[in-house]
Short mmCIF file of C-alpha atoms in Angstrom, two decimals:
data_model
loop_
_atom_site.label_atom_id
_atom_site.label_comp_id
_atom_site.label_asym_id
_atom_site.label_seq_id
_atom_site.Cartn_x
_atom_site.Cartn_y
_atom_site.Cartn_z
CA UNK A 1 113.26 48.79 37.04
CA UNK A 2 112.35 51.83 39.11
CA UNK A 3 114.80 51.02 41.96
CA UNK A 4 117.74 50.87 39.54
CA UNK A 5 116.75 54.14 37.86
CA UNK A 6 116.43 55.98 41.17
CA UNK A 7 119.78 54.50 42.29
CA UNK A 8 121.54 55.78 39.15
CA UNK A 9 119.79 59.15 39.53
CA UNK A 10 121.07 59.30 43.14
CA UNK A 11 124.65 58.69 41.98
CA UNK A 12 124.38 61.39 39.29
CA UNK A 13 122.91 63.85 41.81
CA UNK A 14 125.68 63.20 44.35
CA UNK A 15 128.33 63.66 41.62
CA UNK A 16 126.75 66.98 40.64
CA UNK A 17 126.83 68.13 44.26
CA UNK A 18 130.49 67.16 44.59
CA UNK A 19 131.54 68.88 41.35
CA UNK A 20 129.62 72.09 42.08
CA UNK A 21 131.00 72.44 45.64
CA UNK A 22 134.24 74.29 44.73
CA UNK A 23 132.23 77.03 42.97
CA UNK A 24 130.37 77.80 46.20
CA UNK A 25 133.51 77.62 48.32
CA UNK A 26 135.75 80.63 48.93
CA UNK A 27 138.25 81.49 46.21
CA UNK A 28 141.64 79.89 46.85
CA UNK A 29 144.16 80.58 44.10
CA UNK A 30 147.88 80.10 43.76
CA UNK A 31 149.26 83.10 41.86
CA UNK A 32 152.74 84.31 40.85
CA UNK A 33 154.28 86.94 43.13
CA UNK A 34 153.73 89.57 40.42
CA UNK A 35 150.07 89.33 39.46
CA UNK A 36 146.93 91.33 38.80
CA UNK A 37 143.68 89.72 39.89
CA UNK A 38 140.06 90.77 39.49
CA UNK A 39 137.80 89.25 42.11
CA UNK A 40 134.32 89.61 43.57
CA UNK A 41 133.31 89.40 47.22
CA UNK A 42 130.14 87.25 47.01
CA UNK A 43 128.77 88.02 50.48
CA UNK A 44 129.48 90.31 53.44
CA UNK A 45 132.61 89.34 55.34
CA UNK A 46 133.62 86.67 52.80
CA UNK A 47 137.37 86.04 52.43
CA UNK A 48 139.17 85.28 49.20
CA UNK A 49 142.52 83.53 49.53
CA UNK A 50 145.58 83.92 47.32
CA UNK A 51 148.81 81.96 47.79
CA UNK A 52 152.18 82.91 46.35
CA UNK A 53 155.75 81.62 46.58
CA UNK A 54 158.28 84.07 47.99
CA UNK A 55 161.81 84.03 49.33
CA UNK A 56 163.01 85.59 52.58
CA UNK A 57 163.96 89.24 52.13
CA UNK A 58 161.41 89.85 49.34
CA UNK A 59 159.87 93.32 49.51
CA UNK A 60 156.14 92.88 48.97
CA UNK A 61 153.74 95.42 47.51
CA UNK A 62 149.98 94.83 47.71
CA UNK A 63 147.22 97.11 46.40
CA UNK A 64 143.56 96.15 46.72
CA UNK A 65 140.78 98.45 45.55
CA UNK A 66 137.06 98.45 44.83
CA UNK A 67 134.60 101.34 44.50
CA UNK A 68 132.41 101.59 47.60
CA UNK A 69 134.05 98.52 49.16
CA UNK A 70 135.17 98.11 52.78
CA UNK A 71 138.32 96.09 52.11
CA UNK A 72 140.81 94.49 54.47
CA UNK A 73 143.88 92.32 53.90
CA UNK A 74 145.62 89.76 56.07
CA UNK A 75 148.86 87.87 55.54
CA UNK A 76 150.05 84.47 56.77
CA UNK A 77 153.61 83.16 56.61
CA UNK A 78 154.45 79.71 55.13
CA UNK A 79 153.86 78.08 58.55
CA UNK A 80 150.31 79.48 58.62
CA UNK A 81 151.07 82.07 61.31
CA UNK A 82 149.37 85.48 60.97
CA UNK A 83 151.75 88.34 60.13
CA UNK A 84 150.85 91.81 61.43
CA UNK A 85 150.60 94.20 58.46
CA UNK A 86 148.33 96.98 59.78
CA UNK A 87 151.12 98.42 61.95
CA UNK A 88 153.67 98.41 59.10
CA UNK A 89 155.14 101.71 57.87
CA UNK A 90 153.94 101.12 54.31
CA UNK A 91 150.35 100.20 55.25
CA UNK A 92 147.44 102.45 54.15
CA UNK A 93 143.72 101.76 54.65
CA UNK A 94 141.16 104.03 53.00
CA UNK A 95 138.31 101.50 53.12
CA UNK A 96 137.80 101.21 49.37
CA UNK A 97 141.58 100.96 48.86
CA UNK A 98 144.12 99.15 51.01
CA UNK A 99 147.82 99.13 50.21
CA UNK A 100 151.03 97.77 51.66
CA UNK A 101 154.42 98.91 50.35
CA UNK A 102 157.97 97.65 50.84
CA UNK A 103 156.92 94.98 53.35
CA UNK A 104 159.88 92.63 53.96
CA UNK A 105 158.94 88.93 54.08
CA UNK A 106 160.93 87.08 56.73
CA UNK A 107 160.74 83.52 55.44
CA UNK A 108 160.80 81.47 52.23
CA UNK A 109 157.82 79.40 51.10
CA UNK A 110 154.13 79.61 50.23
CA UNK A 111 152.60 82.79 51.69
CA UNK A 112 148.86 83.39 52.06
CA UNK A 113 147.05 86.66 51.40
CA UNK A 114 143.37 87.04 52.31
CA UNK A 115 141.11 89.79 50.96
CA UNK A 116 137.86 90.46 52.83
CA UNK A 117 135.12 93.08 52.60
CA UNK A 118 131.99 93.92 54.58
CA UNK A 119 130.48 95.10 51.28
CA UNK A 120 129.59 92.77 48.37
CA UNK A 121 131.14 93.67 45.01
CA UNK A 122 134.10 93.52 42.61
CA UNK A 123 137.69 94.45 43.49
CA UNK A 124 141.12 94.39 41.91
CA UNK A 125 144.31 93.11 43.50
CA UNK A 126 147.86 93.95 42.45
CA UNK A 127 150.67 91.96 43.96
CA UNK A 128 154.37 92.67 43.38
CA UNK A 129 157.44 91.09 44.87
CA UNK A 130 160.84 92.75 44.74
CA UNK A 131 163.86 90.69 45.79
CA UNK A 132 165.84 92.39 48.56
CA UNK A 133 168.96 93.64 46.78
CA UNK A 134 169.87 95.38 43.53
CA UNK A 135 167.31 97.08 41.30
CA UNK A 136 168.63 95.14 38.28
CA UNK A 137 167.24 91.84 39.60
CA UNK A 138 163.89 93.59 40.14
CA UNK A 139 163.26 94.20 36.40
CA UNK A 140 164.27 90.67 35.36
CA UNK A 141 161.95 89.11 37.94
CA UNK A 142 158.81 91.09 37.14
CA UNK A 143 158.97 91.53 33.37
CA UNK A 144 157.84 88.00 32.39
CA UNK A 145 155.05 88.00 34.99
CA UNK A 146 153.30 91.28 34.18
CA UNK A 147 150.87 90.09 31.43
CA UNK A 148 149.08 87.72 33.83
CA UNK A 149 145.58 88.86 34.73
CA UNK A 150 143.25 86.51 36.58
CA UNK A 151 139.50 86.92 36.55
CA UNK A 152 138.05 85.10 39.54
CA UNK A 153 134.69 83.46 38.84
CA UNK A 154 132.01 84.98 41.07
#
């Protein structure tokens, strides 16, 4: 009867709401330490989260850019503690482009990078990790990872 139909409809509706929720939520991706990502900031001040595995001593390079954007980056160590990057020697902030070069990571584990902007729009992220040590290990680490390009659904 009608009660049963509305009950089934209610279940279907609640399933749709559950399955569509991640699309509305902030982007949270696990990416390799050498990656290129294309993302979109959906609303002012929104943060997009990227997680990557790294070992202590890794020299990190981050470049985030988007025409007319007001970008900012923040980094958290594997324990979830914020790591100050804006005072680092290799940090540059030009608003539409933010970069961090040769930033030494102090611990091993899953690091978190957040990209935010006060302006809505597309951006690109380049992430590179160089093991602290010889330049020979650098080429062997990055070569297999370079073809990866993520397109983040907006």
